[in-house]
mmCIF file of C-alpha atoms and ligand atoms in Angstrom:
data_model
loop_
_atom_site.group_PDB
_atom_site.id
_atom_site.type_symbol
_atom_site.label_atom_id
_atom_site.label_comp_id
_atom_site.label_asym_id
_atom_site.label_seq_id
_atom_site.Cartn_x
_atom_site.Cartn_y
_atom_site.Cartn_z
ATOM 1 C CA MET A 861 47.111 201.033 192.414
ATOM 2 C CA ARG A 862 43.477 200.830 193.480
ATOM 3 C CA ILE A 863 40.479 201.988 191.800
ATOM 4 C CA ILE A 864 38.102 203.666 193.816
ATOM 5 C CA SER A 865 34.592 204.834 192.423
ATOM 6 C CA ILE A 866 31.992 206.900 195.338
ATOM 7 C CA THR A 867 29.004 206.230 194.269
ATOM 8 C CA ASN A 868 24.976 206.246 194.850
ATOM 9 C CA GLN A 869 22.322 207.945 192.272
ATOM 10 C CA LYS A 870 21.389 209.566 195.547
ATOM 11 C CA GLY A 871 22.236 213.762 195.619
ATOM 12 C CA GLY A 872 24.056 214.811 199.080
ATOM 13 C CA CYS A 873 24.804 210.993 200.731
ATOM 14 C CA GLY A 874 28.432 212.660 201.066
ATOM 15 C CA LYS A 875 29.812 211.466 198.067
ATOM 16 C CA THR A 876 31.994 214.651 197.319
ATOM 17 C CA THR A 877 32.553 215.188 201.029
ATOM 18 C CA THR A 878 34.001 211.566 200.939
ATOM 19 C CA ALA A 879 36.188 212.000 197.669
ATOM 20 C CA ILE A 880 38.014 215.051 198.844
ATOM 21 C CA ASN A 881 38.398 213.755 202.579
ATOM 22 C CA LEU A 882 39.471 210.751 201.694
ATOM 23 C CA ALA A 883 41.638 211.556 198.711
ATOM 24 C CA ALA A 884 43.583 214.102 201.228
ATOM 25 C CA SER A 885 43.578 211.308 204.283
ATOM 26 C CA LEU A 886 45.124 208.587 201.766
ATOM 27 C CA ALA A 887 47.348 211.629 200.634
ATOM 28 C CA ALA A 888 48.474 212.298 204.390
ATOM 29 C CA ASN A 889 49.278 208.752 204.994
ATOM 30 C CA ASN A 890 51.847 208.880 202.300
ATOM 31 C CA ARG A 891 49.833 207.243 199.288
ATOM 32 C CA LYS A 892 49.833 209.084 195.767
ATOM 33 C CA VAL A 893 46.370 209.855 195.238
ATOM 34 C CA LEU A 894 44.486 211.320 191.921
ATOM 35 C CA LEU A 895 40.935 212.418 192.648
ATOM 36 C CA ILE A 896 38.742 212.282 189.103
ATOM 37 C CA ASP A 897 35.911 214.715 189.518
ATOM 38 C CA LEU A 898 33.281 212.886 187.295
ATOM 39 C CA ASP A 899 30.221 214.709 187.985
ATOM 40 C CA PRO A 900 29.261 217.686 185.522
ATOM 41 C CA GLN A 901 28.342 219.910 188.594
ATOM 42 C CA ALA A 902 31.658 219.890 189.693
ATOM 43 C CA HIS A 903 31.604 220.306 193.055
ATOM 44 C CA ALA A 904 34.610 218.395 194.123
ATOM 45 C CA THR A 905 36.724 220.664 191.622
ATOM 46 C CA SER A 906 34.970 223.874 193.484
ATOM 47 C CA GLY A 907 35.166 222.463 196.929
ATOM 48 C CA LEU A 908 38.804 222.719 196.374
ATOM 49 C CA ASN A 909 38.877 225.698 194.713
ATOM 50 C CA ILE A 910 40.010 224.534 191.597
ATOM 51 C CA ARG A 911 39.530 226.067 188.391
ATOM 52 C CA SER A 912 40.638 225.359 184.964
ATOM 53 C CA ASP A 913 39.790 225.564 181.407
ATOM 54 C CA LEU A 914 39.992 221.753 180.631
ATOM 55 C CA SER A 915 38.323 218.787 182.455
ATOM 56 C CA ILE A 916 37.592 215.736 182.358
ATOM 57 C CA TYR A 917 35.412 216.323 179.890
ATOM 58 C CA ASN A 918 38.405 216.984 176.898
ATOM 59 C CA VAL A 919 39.841 213.664 177.737
ATOM 60 C CA LEU A 920 36.655 211.022 177.549
ATOM 61 C CA SER A 921 35.011 213.040 174.678
ATOM 62 C CA LYS A 922 35.409 212.550 171.238
ATOM 63 C CA LEU A 923 33.755 215.534 169.537
ATOM 64 C CA THR A 924 35.668 218.052 171.252
ATOM 65 C CA GLY A 925 37.891 220.454 169.339
ATOM 66 C CA ASN A 926 40.456 220.216 172.243
ATOM 67 C CA LYS A 927 40.821 217.277 173.277
ATOM 68 C CA ALA A 928 43.694 216.624 175.815
ATOM 69 C CA SER A 929 45.180 213.735 177.764
ATOM 70 C CA LEU A 930 44.688 212.667 181.190
ATOM 71 C CA SER A 931 47.855 214.299 182.565
ATOM 72 C CA GLU A 932 47.300 217.345 180.271
ATOM 73 C CA ILE A 933 44.510 218.260 182.990
ATOM 74 C CA ILE A 934 45.172 217.079 186.053
ATOM 75 C CA GLN A 935 46.280 219.650 188.569
ATOM 76 C CA ASN A 936 48.173 219.077 191.697
ATOM 77 C CA TRP A 937 46.735 220.258 194.824
ATOM 78 C CA GLY A 938 48.856 219.221 197.484
ATOM 79 C CA GLU A 939 51.731 217.006 198.560
ATOM 80 C CA ASN A 940 50.384 213.567 197.074
ATOM 81 C CA PHE A 941 47.134 215.172 196.077
ATOM 82 C CA ASP A 942 46.146 215.386 192.540
ATOM 83 C CA VAL A 943 42.615 216.407 190.494
ATOM 84 C CA ALA A 944 41.534 215.871 187.469
ATOM 85 C CA PRO A 945 38.596 218.771 187.136
ATOM 86 C CA SER A 946 35.091 218.107 186.209
ATOM 87 C CA SER A 947 33.033 221.429 184.504
ATOM 88 C CA ILE A 948 29.666 221.688 183.352
ATOM 89 C CA VAL A 949 30.236 220.707 179.500
ATOM 90 C CA LEU A 950 30.528 216.944 180.900
ATOM 91 C CA SER A 951 26.875 216.703 180.731
ATOM 92 C CA THR A 952 26.923 216.711 177.001
ATOM 93 C CA LEU A 953 28.800 213.938 177.078
ATOM 94 C CA GLU A 954 25.790 211.416 177.807
ATOM 95 C CA GLN A 955 24.339 212.455 174.523
ATOM 96 C CA GLU A 956 27.432 212.430 173.028
ATOM 97 C CA LEU A 957 27.965 208.966 173.772
ATOM 98 C CA ALA A 958 24.641 207.624 173.085
ATOM 99 C CA GLY A 959 25.364 205.835 170.149
ATOM 100 C CA GLU A 960 28.593 204.937 170.623
ATOM 101 C CA ILE A 961 29.859 200.997 170.839
ATOM 102 C CA GLY A 962 31.827 200.484 174.082
ATOM 103 C CA ARG A 963 30.611 203.698 175.672
ATOM 104 C CA GLU A 964 30.607 202.102 179.289
ATOM 105 C CA SER A 965 34.066 201.725 179.185
ATOM 106 C CA ARG A 966 35.475 204.867 178.068
ATOM 107 C CA LEU A 967 37.236 205.650 181.382
ATOM 108 C CA TRP A 968 38.419 202.279 182.004
ATOM 109 C CA GLU A 969 40.119 202.552 178.472
ATOM 110 C CA VAL A 970 41.478 206.416 179.705
ATOM 111 C CA LEU A 971 42.481 204.854 182.968
ATOM 112 C CA GLU A 972 44.365 201.587 181.381
ATOM 113 C CA ASP A 973 46.647 204.009 179.344
ATOM 114 C CA PHE A 974 47.450 205.705 182.167
ATOM 115 C CA LYS A 975 51.023 204.882 184.292
ATOM 116 C CA ALA A 976 51.253 207.887 186.492
ATOM 117 C CA GLY A 977 52.328 205.951 189.453
ATOM 118 C CA TYR A 978 49.312 206.415 191.677
ATOM 119 C CA ASP A 979 48.441 204.128 194.277
ATOM 120 C CA TYR A 980 44.376 205.586 194.874
ATOM 121 C CA ILE A 981 42.715 206.589 192.184
ATOM 122 C CA LEU A 982 39.238 208.258 193.725
ATOM 123 C CA ILE A 983 36.312 208.642 191.386
ATOM 124 C CA ASP A 984 33.595 210.886 192.727
ATOM 125 C CA CYS A 985 30.066 210.233 190.613
ATOM 126 C CA PRO A 986 27.381 212.480 189.988
ATOM 127 C CA PRO A 987 23.893 211.993 191.247
ATOM 128 C CA ASN A 988 22.170 209.416 188.847
ATOM 129 C CA LEU A 989 23.100 206.181 187.265
ATOM 130 C CA GLY A 990 23.490 207.326 183.496
ATOM 131 C CA ILE A 991 26.627 206.291 181.743
ATOM 132 C CA LEU A 992 29.149 208.650 183.888
ATOM 133 C CA THR A 993 28.137 206.609 186.246
ATOM 134 C CA ILE A 994 28.081 202.955 184.851
ATOM 135 C CA ASN A 995 31.648 204.611 183.504
ATOM 136 C CA ALA A 996 32.851 205.011 186.861
ATOM 137 C CA ILE A 997 31.644 201.208 188.036
ATOM 138 C CA ARG A 998 33.320 199.817 184.689
ATOM 139 C CA ALA A 999 36.570 201.769 185.441
ATOM 140 C CA ALA A 1000 37.148 200.979 189.232
ATOM 141 C CA GLU A 1001 37.314 197.485 191.449
ATOM 142 C CA GLU A 1002 35.993 198.668 194.210
ATOM 143 C CA ILE A 1003 33.108 200.929 195.122
ATOM 144 C CA ILE A 1004 32.451 202.621 197.948
ATOM 145 C CA ILE A 1005 28.780 203.590 198.630
ATOM 146 C CA PRO A 1006 28.283 206.285 201.205
ATOM 147 C CA VAL A 1007 24.744 206.203 202.865
ATOM 148 C CA GLU A 1008 22.741 208.740 205.207
ATOM 149 C CA ALA A 1009 21.819 206.958 208.400
ATOM 150 C CA SER A 1010 19.306 209.516 208.729
ATOM 151 C CA ARG A 1011 16.650 209.076 205.858
ATOM 152 C CA PHE A 1012 17.956 205.384 204.994
ATOM 153 C CA SER A 1013 16.618 203.742 202.008
ATOM 154 C CA LEU A 1014 16.848 200.339 200.731
ATOM 155 C CA GLU A 1015 15.422 201.081 197.034
ATOM 156 C CA GLY A 1016 17.368 202.959 195.670
ATOM 157 C CA LEU A 1017 20.690 200.582 196.783
ATOM 158 C CA ASP A 1018 19.066 197.545 195.424
ATOM 159 C CA GLN A 1019 18.947 199.386 192.187
ATOM 160 C CA LEU A 1020 22.600 200.583 192.308
ATOM 161 C CA LEU A 1021 23.304 197.007 193.524
ATOM 162 C CA GLY A 1022 21.557 195.943 190.386
ATOM 163 C CA ILE A 1023 23.563 198.245 188.028
ATOM 164 C CA ILE A 1024 27.081 196.907 189.528
ATOM 165 C CA GLY A 1025 25.690 193.287 189.115
ATOM 166 C CA LEU A 1026 25.249 193.778 185.409
ATOM 167 C CA VAL A 1027 28.580 195.362 184.849
ATOM 168 C CA ARG A 1028 29.674 192.534 186.260
ATOM 169 C CA GLU A 1029 28.180 190.156 184.439
ATOM 170 C CA ARG A 1030 27.781 191.637 180.932
ATOM 171 C CA LEU A 1031 31.470 193.243 181.016
ATOM 172 C CA ASN A 1032 32.754 190.567 183.196
ATOM 173 C CA HIS A 1033 34.592 192.953 185.485
ATOM 174 C CA ASN A 1034 35.342 192.328 188.859
ATOM 175 C CA VAL A 1035 34.121 195.142 191.261
ATOM 176 C CA ASP A 1036 33.436 194.263 194.874
ATOM 177 C CA TYR A 1037 31.549 197.649 196.847
ATOM 178 C CA ARG A 1038 31.344 198.692 200.795
ATOM 179 C CA VAL A 1039 28.681 200.640 201.928
ATOM 180 C CA LEU A 1040 29.818 203.491 204.328
ATOM 181 C CA VAL A 1041 27.599 205.501 206.608
ATOM 182 C CA ALA A 1042 28.365 208.794 206.076
ATOM 183 C CA ASN A 1043 26.256 211.059 207.862
ATOM 184 C CA PHE A 1044 25.787 209.798 211.039
ATOM 185 C CA ASP A 1045 23.778 212.003 213.042
ATOM 186 C CA SER A 1046 24.566 210.723 217.027
ATOM 187 C CA ARG A 1047 22.113 213.153 218.496
ATOM 188 C CA LEU A 1048 18.849 210.907 217.051
ATOM 189 C CA ALA A 1049 18.395 207.806 218.317
ATOM 190 C CA HIS A 1050 16.445 206.976 214.652
ATOM 191 C CA SER A 1051 19.899 207.036 213.314
ATOM 192 C CA PHE A 1052 20.950 203.730 216.144
ATOM 193 C CA LYS A 1053 18.035 202.070 214.659
ATOM 194 C CA LEU A 1054 18.760 202.734 211.119
ATOM 195 C CA LEU A 1055 22.359 201.722 211.382
ATOM 196 C CA ASP A 1056 21.418 198.408 213.185
ATOM 197 C CA LYS A 1057 19.408 197.910 210.040
ATOM 198 C CA ILE A 1058 21.888 198.824 207.638
ATOM 199 C CA LYS A 1059 24.357 196.898 209.898
ATOM 200 C CA THR A 1060 21.880 193.725 209.331
ATOM 201 C CA ASN A 1061 21.687 194.496 205.584
ATOM 202 C CA PHE A 1062 25.420 194.322 204.725
ATOM 203 C CA GLN A 1063 27.531 193.094 207.771
ATOM 204 C CA GLU A 1064 30.860 192.547 206.240
ATOM 205 C CA LYS A 1065 29.847 194.714 203.569
ATOM 206 C CA LEU A 1066 29.509 197.751 205.767
ATOM 207 C CA PHE A 1067 32.626 199.863 206.552
ATOM 208 C CA SER A 1068 33.505 199.327 210.504
ATOM 209 C CA ASN A 1069 34.276 203.340 210.219
ATOM 210 C CA ILE A 1070 31.805 205.805 210.391
ATOM 211 C CA ILE A 1071 31.098 209.220 209.750
ATOM 212 C CA HIS A 1072 29.391 211.589 212.072
ATOM 213 C CA VAL A 1073 27.330 214.505 211.202
ATOM 214 C CA ASN A 1074 30.264 217.546 211.657
ATOM 215 C CA VAL A 1075 29.614 221.085 210.374
ATOM 216 C CA LYS A 1076 33.560 221.302 209.750
ATOM 217 C CA LEU A 1077 32.801 219.476 206.784
ATOM 218 C CA LYS A 1078 30.772 221.714 205.329
ATOM 219 C CA GLU A 1079 32.354 224.517 205.752
ATOM 220 C CA ALA A 1080 35.633 223.262 204.851
ATOM 221 C CA GLN A 1081 33.415 222.485 201.167
ATOM 222 C CA ASN A 1082 32.620 226.181 201.236
ATOM 223 C CA GLU A 1083 35.887 227.009 202.005
ATOM 224 C CA GLY A 1084 37.203 225.222 198.901
ATOM 225 C CA LYS A 1085 39.534 223.195 201.141
ATOM 226 C CA HIS A 1086 39.682 219.723 202.456
ATOM 227 C CA ILE A 1087 39.030 219.036 206.315
ATOM 228 C CA PHE A 1088 42.900 218.700 207.293
ATOM 229 C CA SER A 1089 43.371 222.110 205.451
ATOM 230 C CA TYR A 1090 40.539 223.495 207.316
ATOM 231 C CA ASP A 1091 40.898 221.990 210.980
ATOM 232 C CA LYS A 1092 42.426 218.420 211.322
ATOM 233 C CA TYR A 1093 41.514 218.301 215.257
ATOM 234 C CA CYS A 1094 38.103 218.263 214.594
ATOM 235 C CA ARG A 1095 35.576 215.139 214.532
ATOM 236 C CA GLY A 1096 34.937 215.202 210.783
ATOM 237 C CA ALA A 1097 39.009 215.095 210.296
ATOM 238 C CA LYS A 1098 39.318 211.877 212.327
ATOM 239 C CA ASP A 1099 36.754 210.064 211.206
ATOM 240 C CA TYR A 1100 37.808 210.781 207.358
ATOM 241 C CA PHE A 1101 41.738 209.953 208.665
ATOM 242 C CA SER A 1102 40.191 206.576 210.454
ATOM 243 C CA LEU A 1103 38.269 205.447 206.891
ATOM 244 C CA SER A 1104 41.581 205.754 205.382
ATOM 245 C CA ARG A 1105 43.610 203.641 207.610
ATOM 246 C CA GLU A 1106 40.700 200.911 207.062
ATOM 247 C CA ILE A 1107 41.128 201.068 203.508
ATOM 248 C CA ILE A 1108 45.243 200.766 203.844
ATOM 249 C CA MET A 1109 44.785 197.432 206.132
ATOM 250 C CA ASP A 1110 43.660 195.880 203.053
ATOM 251 C CA GLU A 1111 45.894 196.674 200.468
ATOM 252 C CA ASP A 1112 46.952 193.648 200.072
ATOM 253 C CA VAL A 1113 43.592 192.014 200.302
ATOM 254 C CA PRO A 1114 42.064 192.706 197.228
ATOM 255 C CA ALA A 1115 44.333 190.906 194.946
ATOM 256 C CA VAL A 1116 43.723 187.774 196.791
ATOM 257 C CA SER A 1117 40.114 188.183 197.077
ATOM 258 C CA PHE A 1118 39.724 188.904 193.402
ATOM 259 C CA ALA A 1119 41.610 185.993 192.142
ATOM 260 C CA LEU A 1120 39.427 183.985 194.633
ATOM 261 C CA GLU A 1121 36.751 185.767 193.151
ATOM 262 C CA LYS A 1122 37.462 185.136 189.645
ATOM 263 C CA ARG A 1123 37.911 181.470 190.421
ATOM 264 C CA MET A 1124 34.105 181.757 192.263
ATOM 265 C CA ARG A 1125 32.675 183.159 189.677
ATOM 266 C CA ARG A 1126 33.927 180.311 187.178
ATOM 267 C CA VAL A 1127 32.414 177.847 189.180
ATOM 268 C CA LEU A 1128 29.613 179.104 189.515
ATOM 269 C CA ARG A 1129 29.206 180.158 185.799
ATOM 270 C CA GLU A 1130 29.837 176.198 185.037
ATOM 271 C CA GLU A 1131 26.720 175.485 188.298
ATOM 272 C CA LEU A 1132 24.239 178.043 186.904
ATOM 273 C CA PRO A 1133 22.806 176.143 183.949
ATOM 274 C CA LYS A 1134 21.741 173.292 186.587
ATOM 275 C CA LEU A 1135 20.117 175.840 188.818
ATOM 276 C CA SER A 1136 16.035 176.551 188.935
ATOM 277 C CA GLU A 1137 14.352 179.127 189.750
ATOM 278 C CA VAL A 1138 12.166 179.059 192.697
ATOM 279 C CA THR A 1139 9.162 182.165 193.926
ATOM 280 C CA PHE A 1140 8.857 181.587 197.712
ATOM 281 C CA SER A 1141 5.858 184.087 198.531
ATOM 282 C CA VAL A 1142 4.229 184.505 201.679
ATOM 283 C CA SER A 1143 1.001 186.921 202.521
ATOM 284 C CA ALA A 1144 1.533 189.448 205.750
ATOM 285 C CA PRO A 1145 -0.236 192.996 204.778
ATOM 286 C CA GLU A 1146 0.885 194.701 207.950
ATOM 287 C CA ALA A 1147 4.726 193.256 207.967
ATOM 288 C CA LYS A 1148 7.063 195.871 208.194
ATOM 289 C CA GLU A 1149 9.955 193.569 206.557
ATOM 290 C CA VAL A 1150 10.102 189.542 205.813
ATOM 291 C CA PHE A 1151 12.887 187.619 204.798
ATOM 292 C CA VAL A 1152 13.052 183.580 203.565
ATOM 293 C CA VAL A 1153 16.100 181.589 205.071
ATOM 294 C CA GLY A 1154 16.748 178.465 204.870
ATOM 295 C CA ASP A 1155 19.617 175.652 204.426
ATOM 296 C CA PHE A 1156 20.354 177.463 200.942
ATOM 297 C CA ASN A 1157 21.129 180.852 202.576
ATOM 298 C CA ASN A 1158 22.384 179.719 205.805
ATOM 299 C CA TRP A 1159 19.681 180.948 207.735
ATOM 300 C CA LYS A 1160 21.115 184.335 207.072
ATOM 301 C CA LEU A 1161 19.089 187.189 207.590
ATOM 302 C CA ASP A 1162 20.710 189.895 205.297
ATOM 303 C CA HIS A 1163 20.095 191.442 202.298
ATOM 304 C CA SER A 1164 20.024 188.562 200.101
ATOM 305 C CA SER A 1165 17.283 186.786 201.990
ATOM 306 C CA ARG A 1166 14.922 189.946 201.892
ATOM 307 C CA MET A 1167 11.649 189.371 200.257
ATOM 308 C CA GLU A 1168 10.018 192.134 198.084
ATOM 309 C CA ALA A 1169 6.725 193.326 198.699
ATOM 310 C CA ALA A 1170 4.137 192.538 196.403
ATOM 311 C CA ASP A 1171 0.403 193.397 196.558
ATOM 312 C CA GLY A 1172 0.093 192.610 200.466
ATOM 313 C CA GLY A 1173 2.138 189.554 199.349
ATOM 314 C CA TRP A 1174 6.024 189.203 199.865
ATOM 315 C CA LYS A 1175 7.818 187.783 196.902
ATOM 316 C CA LYS A 1176 11.401 186.262 196.519
ATOM 317 C CA ARG A 1177 13.252 184.665 193.837
ATOM 318 C CA VAL A 1178 16.240 182.277 194.722
ATOM 319 C CA ASN A 1179 17.847 180.323 191.910
ATOM 320 C CA LEU A 1180 18.945 176.469 193.516
ATOM 321 C CA ALA A 1181 20.237 173.545 192.672
ATOM 322 C CA SER A 1182 17.776 170.226 192.374
ATOM 323 C CA GLY A 1183 17.811 168.840 196.287
ATOM 324 C CA ARG A 1184 15.197 169.000 199.198
ATOM 325 C CA TYR A 1185 15.711 172.193 201.269
ATOM 326 C CA ARG A 1186 14.268 173.461 204.485
ATOM 327 C CA TYR A 1187 13.313 176.930 205.078
ATOM 328 C CA ARG A 1188 11.110 179.864 207.129
ATOM 329 C CA PHE A 1189 9.803 182.827 206.742
ATOM 330 C CA VAL A 1190 10.739 185.571 209.290
ATOM 331 C CA ILE A 1191 8.288 188.017 209.545
ATOM 332 C CA ASP A 1192 8.834 191.349 211.667
ATOM 333 C CA GLY A 1193 11.377 189.077 213.608
ATOM 334 C CA ASN A 1194 8.909 186.045 214.551
ATOM 335 C CA TRP A 1195 10.383 182.842 212.720
ATOM 336 C CA VAL A 1196 7.249 180.775 210.886
ATOM 337 C CA GLU A 1197 6.595 177.833 208.724
ATOM 338 C CA ASP A 1198 4.952 178.862 205.217
ATOM 339 C CA SER A 1199 1.446 177.692 206.117
ATOM 340 C CA ALA A 1200 0.485 177.473 202.095
ATOM 341 C CA ASN A 1201 2.686 174.371 202.363
ATOM 342 C CA PRO A 1202 1.793 171.219 203.814
ATOM 343 C CA ALA A 1203 5.236 169.880 203.107
ATOM 344 C CA ARG A 1204 6.647 169.969 206.980
ATOM 345 C CA GLU A 1205 9.788 168.149 208.999
ATOM 346 C CA ILE A 1206 10.626 168.640 212.718
ATOM 347 C CA ASN A 1207 14.265 170.510 212.790
ATOM 348 C CA PRO A 1208 16.615 170.066 216.203
ATOM 349 C CA TYR A 1209 14.928 172.703 217.932
ATOM 350 C CA GLY A 1210 11.554 171.073 218.408
ATOM 351 C CA SER A 1211 9.813 173.208 216.024
ATOM 352 C CA MET A 1212 9.069 172.964 212.126
ATOM 353 C CA ASP A 1213 10.665 173.875 209.068
ATOM 354 C CA SER A 1214 8.801 173.801 205.814
ATOM 355 C CA MET A 1215 10.128 171.443 203.021
ATOM 356 C CA ILE A 1216 10.848 172.314 199.472
ATOM 357 C CA GLU A 1217 12.108 169.989 196.745
ATOM 358 C CA VAL A 1218 13.522 171.574 193.292
ATOM 359 C CA PHE A 1219 13.983 169.418 190.344
ATOM 360 C CA GLY A 1220 17.060 169.794 188.282
ATOM 361 C CA ARG A 1221 16.406 171.820 184.603
ATOM 362 C CA LYS A 1222 16.638 169.671 181.904
ATOM 363 C CA ASP A 1223 18.848 172.022 179.368
HETATM 364 N N1 ADP B 597 29.362 214.191 207.726
HETATM 365 C C1 ADP B 597 29.143 215.515 207.141
HETATM 366 N N2 ADP B 597 28.633 215.905 208.362
HETATM 367 C C2 ADP B 597 28.454 217.361 207.815
HETATM 368 N N3 ADP B 597 28.277 217.688 206.801
HETATM 369 C C3 ADP B 597 27.981 217.108 205.835
HETATM 370 C C4 ADP B 597 28.589 215.583 206.031
HETATM 371 N N4 ADP B 597 28.683 214.861 204.991
HETATM 372 C C5 ADP B 597 27.959 215.697 203.770
HETATM 373 N N5 ADP B 597 27.839 217.056 204.397
HETATM 374 C C6 ADP B 597 27.405 218.256 203.353
HETATM 375 O O1 ADP B 597 26.153 217.604 203.222
HETATM 376 C C7 ADP B 597 26.267 218.269 201.529
HETATM 377 C C8 ADP B 597 26.142 217.015 200.913
HETATM 378 O O2 ADP B 597 26.859 216.078 200.659
HETATM 379 P P1 ADP B 597 28.119 215.672 198.998
HETATM 380 O O3 ADP B 597 29.540 215.557 199.753
HETATM 381 O O4 ADP B 597 28.233 216.860 198.387
HETATM 382 O O5 ADP B 597 27.224 215.013 198.600
HETATM 383 P P2 ADP B 597 26.921 214.692 197.419
HETATM 384 O O6 ADP B 597 28.403 214.275 196.810
HETATM 385 O O7 ADP B 597 26.392 213.042 197.707
HETATM 386 O O8 ADP B 597 25.982 215.134 196.328
HETATM 387 C C9 ADP B 597 27.289 218.901 201.284
HETATM 388 O O9 ADP B 597 27.221 220.326 201.687
HETATM 389 C C10 ADP B 597 28.054 218.529 202.367
HETATM 390 O O10 ADP B 597 28.881 219.384 202.894
HETATM 391 MG MG1 MG B 598 28.793 215.004 194.895
#
């Protein structure tokens, strides 16, 4: 069983549309799917025209007088497609859980005990990083982060990735994420530029399939249907079907990659005490984007090497083991050495790399 949360604290980036239509495509591929609506706004519930007195609130709350099990609230939508609805009362759960120990694991506990033979459980998240979203990240092994290529912002994503990292470390929970371009407008040149930027940042973390803007997706949601029951030949239906094939293709992969990741993490943990924190900084007040790349990150220009703007300067903290490293800055695409650092060495291409020596921590 694969548990996938569809998460992004930004509203309107395509979470609910993805949750509904990906669930429907997986079901059409003969996978048994449960869609859990974990948003108090209950858009997935209303987008599938489901009415119900009981909701996921009755499953997660300990205070409700009307306690229910997950199986008791589930509604069947069509072949292979079940839904656990939400309702506005779910918004009170945040406060209700505030003082409780283990509050971030409530949904996980429910799903641990839940053996109903689903191939996939998809969780539609609310547009914030509150306790419900954290429950969804904790319960899932995979996260799909839908982003809009029309107004892509990395800041919000950094925060979300930070939370995923925290859940991984603090709760010792294996969870991986992938980014989905969920609202691509091919009429705008701007969208292609943003898509390039997203590709550079996320590389293999980006789904190869993208979802184009298609008004039928909106219409279907307004009619209380998924796209295959509304117009199965439209572009939106094709896009979500292709996405589901991409997800199905690595059905066997997660088990392997998670085992590998577990081993990696053990190795990392053993290594971590020996790492020292190094802060790279460069002044480039006019620059739009700056990276620090070196042999410690395989000279890779991506999310992990991107520097953060700070008072006209750019900074990046990196944990490094003791040793000598070569590095350079990439300022708006130009590779330059660190002018504030006199230590340099010529590289095989005839230009200079800056050099840094890290001494191990004694602890
Ligand atoms: N690819 C798309 N093409 C056209 N409209 C879309 C697309 N994806 C989402 N929408 C519409 O945009 C609005 C916000 O999408 P939604 O999935 O509800 O976002 P979220 O759940 O992240 O808040 C909805 O009205 C939805 O129908
Ligand atoms: Mg939504």
